[in-house]
Tab-separated table of C-alpha atoms and ligand atoms in Angstrom:
chain	number	residue	atom	x	y	z
W	1	UNK	CA	28.913	-9.276	7.305
W	2	UNK	CA	29.714	-7.502	10.635
W	3	UNK	CA	33.596	-6.891	11.361
W	4	UNK	CA	35.649	-8.881	13.712
W	5	UNK	CA	38.028	-7.304	16.249
W	6	UNK	CA	41.230	-8.846	17.434
W	7	UNK	CA	42.342	-7.551	20.848
W	8	UNK	CA	45.978	-7.917	21.602
W	9	UNK	CA	46.934	-8.190	25.186
W	10	UNK	CA	50.716	-8.376	25.902
W	11	UNK	CA	51.248	-9.519	29.463
W	12	UNK	CA	54.182	-9.721	31.804
W	13	UNK	CA	53.288	-10.490	35.457
W	14	UNK	CA	49.607	-9.647	35.121
W	15	UNK	CA	48.147	-12.634	36.826
W	16	UNK	CA	45.804	-10.434	39.098
W	17	UNK	CA	44.693	-8.137	36.256
W	18	UNK	CA	44.222	-10.501	33.419
W	19	UNK	CA	40.941	-12.303	34.544
W	20	UNK	CA	39.461	-8.963	35.335
W	21	UNK	CA	40.304	-7.389	31.876
W	22	UNK	CA	39.134	-10.514	29.967
W	23	UNK	CA	35.903	-10.472	31.971
W	24	UNK	CA	35.344	-6.815	31.275
W	25	UNK	CA	36.097	-7.151	27.468
W	26	UNK	CA	33.669	-10.076	27.214
W	27	UNK	CA	31.011	-8.211	29.229
W	28	UNK	CA	31.160	-4.924	27.123
W	29	UNK	CA	31.514	-6.622	23.736
W	30	UNK	CA	29.103	-9.492	24.203
W	31	UNK	CA	26.126	-7.079	25.107
W	32	UNK	CA	26.992	-5.002	21.997
W	33	UNK	CA	27.050	-8.166	19.853
W	34	UNK	CA	30.414	-7.455	18.568
W	35	UNK	CA	32.540	-10.296	17.157
W	36	UNK	CA	35.953	-10.463	18.814
W	37	UNK	CA	38.986	-12.599	19.830
W	38	UNK	CA	41.536	-11.865	22.502
W	39	UNK	CA	45.131	-12.769	21.825
W	40	UNK	CA	47.237	-13.096	24.794
W	41	UNK	CA	51.056	-12.774	24.354
W	42	UNK	CA	52.722	-13.728	27.515
W	43	UNK	CA	56.429	-13.502	27.663
W	44	UNK	CA	57.225	-16.215	30.320
W	45	UNK	CA	55.978	-14.252	33.324
W	46	UNK	CA	57.476	-15.718	36.498
W	47	UNK	CA	54.228	-14.996	38.355
W	48	UNK	CA	52.279	-17.630	36.397
W	49	UNK	CA	50.227	-15.423	34.161
W	50	UNK	CA	50.106	-18.080	31.561
W	51	UNK	CA	48.513	-20.682	33.801
W	52	UNK	CA	45.921	-18.086	34.567
W	53	UNK	CA	45.385	-17.398	30.806
W	54	UNK	CA	45.006	-21.104	30.166
W	55	UNK	CA	42.081	-21.200	32.726
W	56	UNK	CA	40.533	-18.284	30.854
W	57	UNK	CA	40.894	-20.347	27.680
W	58	UNK	CA	38.906	-22.967	29.183
W	59	UNK	CA	36.250	-20.699	30.490
W	60	UNK	CA	35.663	-18.439	27.422
W	61	UNK	CA	36.634	-20.963	24.790
W	62	UNK	CA	39.363	-21.268	22.313
W	63	UNK	CA	37.710	-19.137	19.741
W	64	UNK	CA	37.718	-16.293	22.006
W	65	UNK	CA	40.953	-16.624	23.847
W	66	UNK	CA	43.954	-17.423	21.880
W	67	UNK	CA	47.307	-18.028	23.623
W	68	UNK	CA	50.407	-17.083	21.765
W	69	UNK	CA	53.156	-17.143	24.438
W	70	UNK	CA	56.772	-16.671	24.027
W	71	UNK	CA	59.655	-18.276	26.178
W	72	UNK	CA	61.085	-14.989	27.617
W	73	UNK	CA	60.709	-11.327	27.913
W	74	UNK	CA	61.253	-10.047	24.397
W	75	UNK	CA	59.738	-6.536	24.744
W	76	UNK	CA	56.357	-4.970	23.817
W	77	UNK	CA	57.076	-3.927	20.279
W	78	UNK	CA	57.906	-7.540	19.124
W	79	UNK	CA	54.896	-8.743	21.196
W	80	UNK	CA	52.519	-6.782	19.087
W	81	UNK	CA	54.044	-8.126	15.838
W	82	UNK	CA	53.905	-11.805	17.176
W	83	UNK	CA	50.225	-11.264	18.173
W	84	UNK	CA	49.248	-9.561	15.077
W	85	UNK	CA	50.561	-12.430	12.831
W	86	UNK	CA	47.849	-14.642	14.623
W	87	UNK	CA	44.881	-12.110	14.469
W	88	UNK	CA	41.924	-13.108	12.295
W	89	UNK	CA	40.004	-9.801	12.713
W	90	UNK	CA	39.458	-6.918	10.348
W	91	UNK	CA	40.603	-4.573	12.986
W	92	UNK	CA	43.233	-4.833	15.671
W	93	UNK	CA	42.874	-3.247	19.141
W	94	UNK	CA	46.059	-2.745	21.224
W	95	UNK	CA	45.679	-2.166	24.891
W	96	UNK	CA	47.596	-2.724	28.163
W	97	UNK	CA	46.530	-5.559	30.317
W	98	UNK	CA	47.214	-3.890	33.624
W	99	UNK	CA	43.633	-2.259	33.746
W	100	UNK	CA	45.098	1.162	33.025
W	101	UNK	CA	42.914	0.933	29.819
W	102	UNK	CA	39.378	0.245	30.630
W	103	UNK	CA	37.676	-2.055	28.214
W	104	UNK	CA	34.439	0.070	28.152
W	105	UNK	CA	36.296	2.415	25.888
W	106	UNK	CA	36.421	-0.176	23.090
W	107	UNK	CA	32.792	0.661	22.126
W	108	UNK	CA	33.861	4.399	21.709
W	109	UNK	CA	36.765	3.273	19.447
W	110	UNK	CA	34.599	1.239	17.385
W	111	UNK	CA	31.947	3.772	17.136
W	112	UNK	CA	34.347	6.509	16.148
W	113	UNK	CA	36.050	4.331	13.510
W	114	UNK	CA	32.669	3.754	11.748
W	115	UNK	CA	31.988	7.497	11.808
W	116	UNK	CA	34.386	8.326	8.996
W	117	UNK	CA	35.855	5.057	8.320
W	118	UNK	CA	39.121	6.021	10.116
W	119	UNK	CA	42.376	4.002	9.468
W	120	UNK	CA	43.397	4.465	13.114
W	121	UNK	CA	41.554	5.539	16.232
W	122	UNK	CA	43.591	6.568	19.145
W	123	UNK	CA	42.665	7.124	22.748
W	124	UNK	CA	43.465	10.566	24.181
W	125	UNK	CA	43.841	11.606	27.843
W	126	UNK	CA	44.054	15.224	26.590
W	127	UNK	CA	40.756	15.789	24.894
W	128	UNK	CA	37.105	16.094	26.233
W	129	UNK	CA	36.538	13.955	29.366
W	130	UNK	CA	39.930	12.190	29.065
W	131	UNK	CA	42.359	12.298	31.858
W	132	UNK	CA	44.695	10.298	34.252
W	133	UNK	CA	44.041	9.133	37.721
W	134	UNK	CA	46.452	7.715	40.219
W	135	UNK	CA	49.504	9.414	39.140
W	136	UNK	CA	51.736	11.540	41.288
W	137	UNK	CA	53.046	14.866	40.170
W	138	UNK	CA	56.199	13.596	38.826
W	139	UNK	CA	54.591	10.994	36.644
W	140	UNK	CA	52.149	13.713	35.299
W	141	UNK	CA	54.910	15.974	34.529
W	142	UNK	CA	56.952	13.489	32.751
W	143	UNK	CA	53.908	12.396	30.696
W	144	UNK	CA	52.957	15.879	29.886
W	145	UNK	CA	56.413	16.996	29.182
W	146	UNK	CA	57.084	13.969	26.929
W	147	UNK	CA	53.960	14.825	25.041
W	148	UNK	CA	54.558	18.559	24.861
W	149	UNK	CA	58.068	18.238	23.543
W	150	UNK	CA	57.092	15.496	21.040
W	151	UNK	CA	54.335	17.767	19.694
W	152	UNK	CA	56.591	20.510	19.302
W	153	UNK	CA	59.221	18.491	17.404
W	154	UNK	CA	57.092	16.214	15.458
W	155	UNK	CA	53.729	18.048	14.922
W	156	UNK	CA	51.697	14.948	14.194
W	157	UNK	CA	48.362	16.605	15.142
W	158	UNK	CA	47.427	13.860	17.469
W	159	UNK	CA	46.692	15.097	20.978
W	160	UNK	CA	47.961	12.099	22.896
W	161	UNK	CA	51.249	10.773	21.216
W	162	UNK	CA	52.518	8.496	24.020
W	163	UNK	CA	49.284	6.633	24.729
W	164	UNK	CA	49.008	3.136	23.628
W	165	UNK	CA	45.240	2.340	23.556
W	166	UNK	CA	44.405	2.250	19.869
W	167	UNK	CA	42.437	0.675	17.071
W	168	UNK	CA	43.808	-0.069	13.642
W	169	UNK	CA	42.638	-1.559	10.427
W	170	UNK	CA	44.642	-4.672	10.128
W	171	UNK	CA	46.345	-3.918	6.941
W	172	UNK	CA	47.134	-0.425	8.231
W	173	UNK	CA	48.813	-1.780	11.284
W	174	UNK	CA	51.010	-4.129	9.226
W	175	UNK	CA	52.175	-1.329	7.140
W	176	UNK	CA	52.847	0.935	10.079
W	177	UNK	CA	54.747	-1.661	11.899
W	178	UNK	CA	56.852	-2.257	8.811
W	179	UNK	CA	57.744	1.329	8.592
W	180	UNK	CA	58.636	1.883	12.356
W	181	UNK	CA	62.133	1.695	13.296
W	182	UNK	CA	62.136	2.631	17.039
W	183	UNK	CA	61.662	0.258	20.012
W	184	UNK	CA	60.536	0.976	23.482
W	185	UNK	CA	58.393	3.985	24.565
W	186	UNK	CA	58.962	5.960	21.555
W	187	UNK	CA	57.267	3.228	19.322
W	188	UNK	CA	53.864	4.351	20.034
W	189	UNK	CA	54.750	7.897	19.017
W	190	UNK	CA	56.444	6.834	15.850
W	191	UNK	CA	53.410	4.895	14.848
W	192	UNK	CA	51.337	8.109	14.784
W	193	UNK	CA	54.132	10.077	12.971
W	194	UNK	CA	54.304	7.514	10.297
W	195	UNK	CA	50.552	7.333	10.047
W	196	UNK	CA	50.467	10.926	9.263
W	197	UNK	CA	53.294	10.625	6.751
W	198	UNK	CA	51.443	7.763	4.986
W	199	UNK	CA	48.359	9.939	4.981
W	200	UNK	CA	46.251	7.569	7.012
W	201	UNK	CA	43.238	9.087	8.782
W	202	UNK	CA	43.348	9.248	12.518
W	203	UNK	CA	40.230	9.493	14.820
W	204	UNK	CA	40.539	10.473	18.537
W	205	UNK	CA	38.391	9.386	21.450
W	206	UNK	CA	38.756	10.604	25.010
W	207	UNK	CA	39.846	8.014	27.571
W	208	UNK	CA	40.626	8.023	31.237
W	209	UNK	CA	43.852	6.303	32.163
W	210	UNK	CA	44.039	4.693	35.597
W	211	UNK	CA	47.249	3.782	37.238
W	212	UNK	CA	47.971	0.069	37.735
W	213	UNK	CA	46.879	-1.326	41.140
W	214	UNK	CA	48.539	-4.735	40.868
W	215	UNK	CA	52.096	-5.194	39.765
W	216	UNK	CA	55.084	-3.149	39.260
W	217	UNK	CA	55.699	-0.081	37.215
W	218	UNK	CA	58.755	0.038	35.135
W	219	UNK	CA	59.160	3.725	34.397
W	220	UNK	CA	62.387	4.972	35.776
W	221	UNK	CA	65.120	7.383	35.011
W	222	UNK	CA	66.766	5.153	32.359
W	223	UNK	CA	63.404	5.008	30.480
W	224	UNK	CA	63.295	8.802	30.352
W	225	UNK	CA	66.805	9.152	29.032
W	226	UNK	CA	66.021	6.463	26.453
W	227	UNK	CA	62.801	8.280	25.547
W	228	UNK	CA	64.564	11.572	24.893
W	229	UNK	CA	67.260	9.857	22.728
W	230	UNK	CA	64.830	8.067	20.591
W	231	UNK	CA	62.687	11.215	20.234
W	232	UNK	CA	65.610	13.270	18.986
W	233	UNK	CA	66.477	10.417	16.578
W	234	UNK	CA	62.927	10.485	15.268
W	235	UNK	CA	63.100	14.193	14.940
W	236	UNK	CA	66.265	14.069	12.987
W	237	UNK	CA	65.148	11.333	10.596
W	238	UNK	CA	61.595	12.303	9.716
X	1	LIG	N1	54.421	-9.735	26.344
X	1	LIG	C1	55.175	-8.705	26.837
X	1	LIG	N2	54.310	-7.838	27.538
X	1	LIG	C2	54.875	-6.840	28.200
X	1	LIG	C3	56.137	-6.666	28.212
X	1	LIG	N3	56.426	-5.553	28.924
X	1	LIG	C4	55.370	-5.039	29.324
X	1	LIG	N4	54.297	-5.891	28.960
X	1	LIG	C5	52.890	-5.586	29.105
X	1	LIG	O1	52.605	-4.446	28.303
X	1	LIG	C6	51.561	-3.554	28.870
X	1	LIG	C7	52.097	-2.209	29.306
X	1	LIG	O2	53.238	-2.379	30.089
X	1	LIG	P1	53.327	-1.533	31.599
X	1	LIG	O3	54.390	-2.347	32.327
X	1	LIG	O4	52.115	-1.443	32.119
X	1	LIG	O5	53.918	-0.316	31.085
X	1	LIG	P2	53.570	1.119	31.345
X	1	LIG	O6	51.983	1.209	31.391
X	1	LIG	O7	54.357	2.107	30.603
X	1	LIG	O8	53.943	1.193	32.918
X	1	LIG	P3	53.269	0.893	34.383
X	1	LIG	O9	51.807	0.591	34.133
X	1	LIG	O10	53.500	2.100	35.240
X	1	LIG	O11	53.937	-0.278	34.877
X	1	LIG	C8	51.175	-4.452	30.314
X	1	LIG	O12	49.957	-5.178	29.839
X	1	LIG	C9	52.414	-5.363	30.563
X	1	LIG	O13	52.046	-6.530	31.154
X	1	LIG	C10	57.079	-7.604	27.537
X	1	LIG	O14	58.307	-7.525	27.393
X	1	LIG	N5	56.409	-8.606	26.916
X	2	LIG	C1	50.303	12.494	1.408
X	2	LIG	O1	49.614	13.618	0.896
X	2	LIG	C2	50.479	14.679	0.451
X	2	LIG	C3	49.660	15.785	0.160
X	2	LIG	O2	48.403	15.605	-0.468
X	2	LIG	C4	51.227	14.187	-0.722
X	2	LIG	O3	52.073	15.167	-1.202
X	2	LIG	C5	52.061	12.965	-0.432
X	2	LIG	O4	52.679	12.437	-1.506
X	2	LIG	C6	51.094	11.922	0.257
X	2	LIG	N1	51.922	10.832	0.653
X	2	LIG	C7	51.678	9.525	0.390
X	2	LIG	C8	52.587	8.563	0.961
X	2	LIG	O5	50.751	9.123	-0.179
X	3	LIG	MG1	50.824	0.226	32.542
């Protein structure tokens, strides 16, 4: 039997982006005859993202679009856990719903996974044709800096630690989430560190990351301070 993929889309104020990303996922996976479901976890977005999601459910069908909303903004980490509980696929794909992660790369993730039966496949901006577009110098510096310092401290042998476009075997993701303690930005990084500790195999595919066009960015000074704190904590405890 061919495997099924559950795609988790956490959303907060993504009403413009959601229809586009769902359309693109559908387009790329349908032509490749890949079985999938999209799980949308909306945290009470004031812009009406959930209403848009309901329309998409009508258009694409209840077997393709699963709505698992929560009443208020409870954060990304718990959004993944919440979504995962409802996933029926063999594999889980996690991606941002702001179009920074292009759905066309999902096919690369799937191909890579099958090559060596990887437990995890992670998208990397820092290998091959990967890259970022639309970032100003400050944002690039912050991202590169965060990645560099994390590599130095944690040595996980994964080229892009802070990225969040990834594919997991479902039982592997469950195990990893169980063993992760951090929240916020460092969460993605800790997942890779724990994956190494637990001897899971990790494959990498190059991705290009595009800055969001619609909606607000939330990266500010306080996130950076929080990131450094959590990084040091991780360094001290692993
Ligand atoms: N369900 C849920 N989704 C969230 C929450 N915070 C962010 N998201 C979604 O998670 C994804 C990533 O968040 P972003 O705001 O894009 O974070 P980022 O990519 O680090 O920063 P920018 O793209 O620059 O804003 C997007 O799809 C958001 O809509 C949350 O608290 N709950
Ligand atoms: C991972 O592999 C190393 C080296 O082979 C071994 O020492 C360690 O016990 C393994 N860890 C787990 C969790 O299996
Ligand atoms: Mg984003």
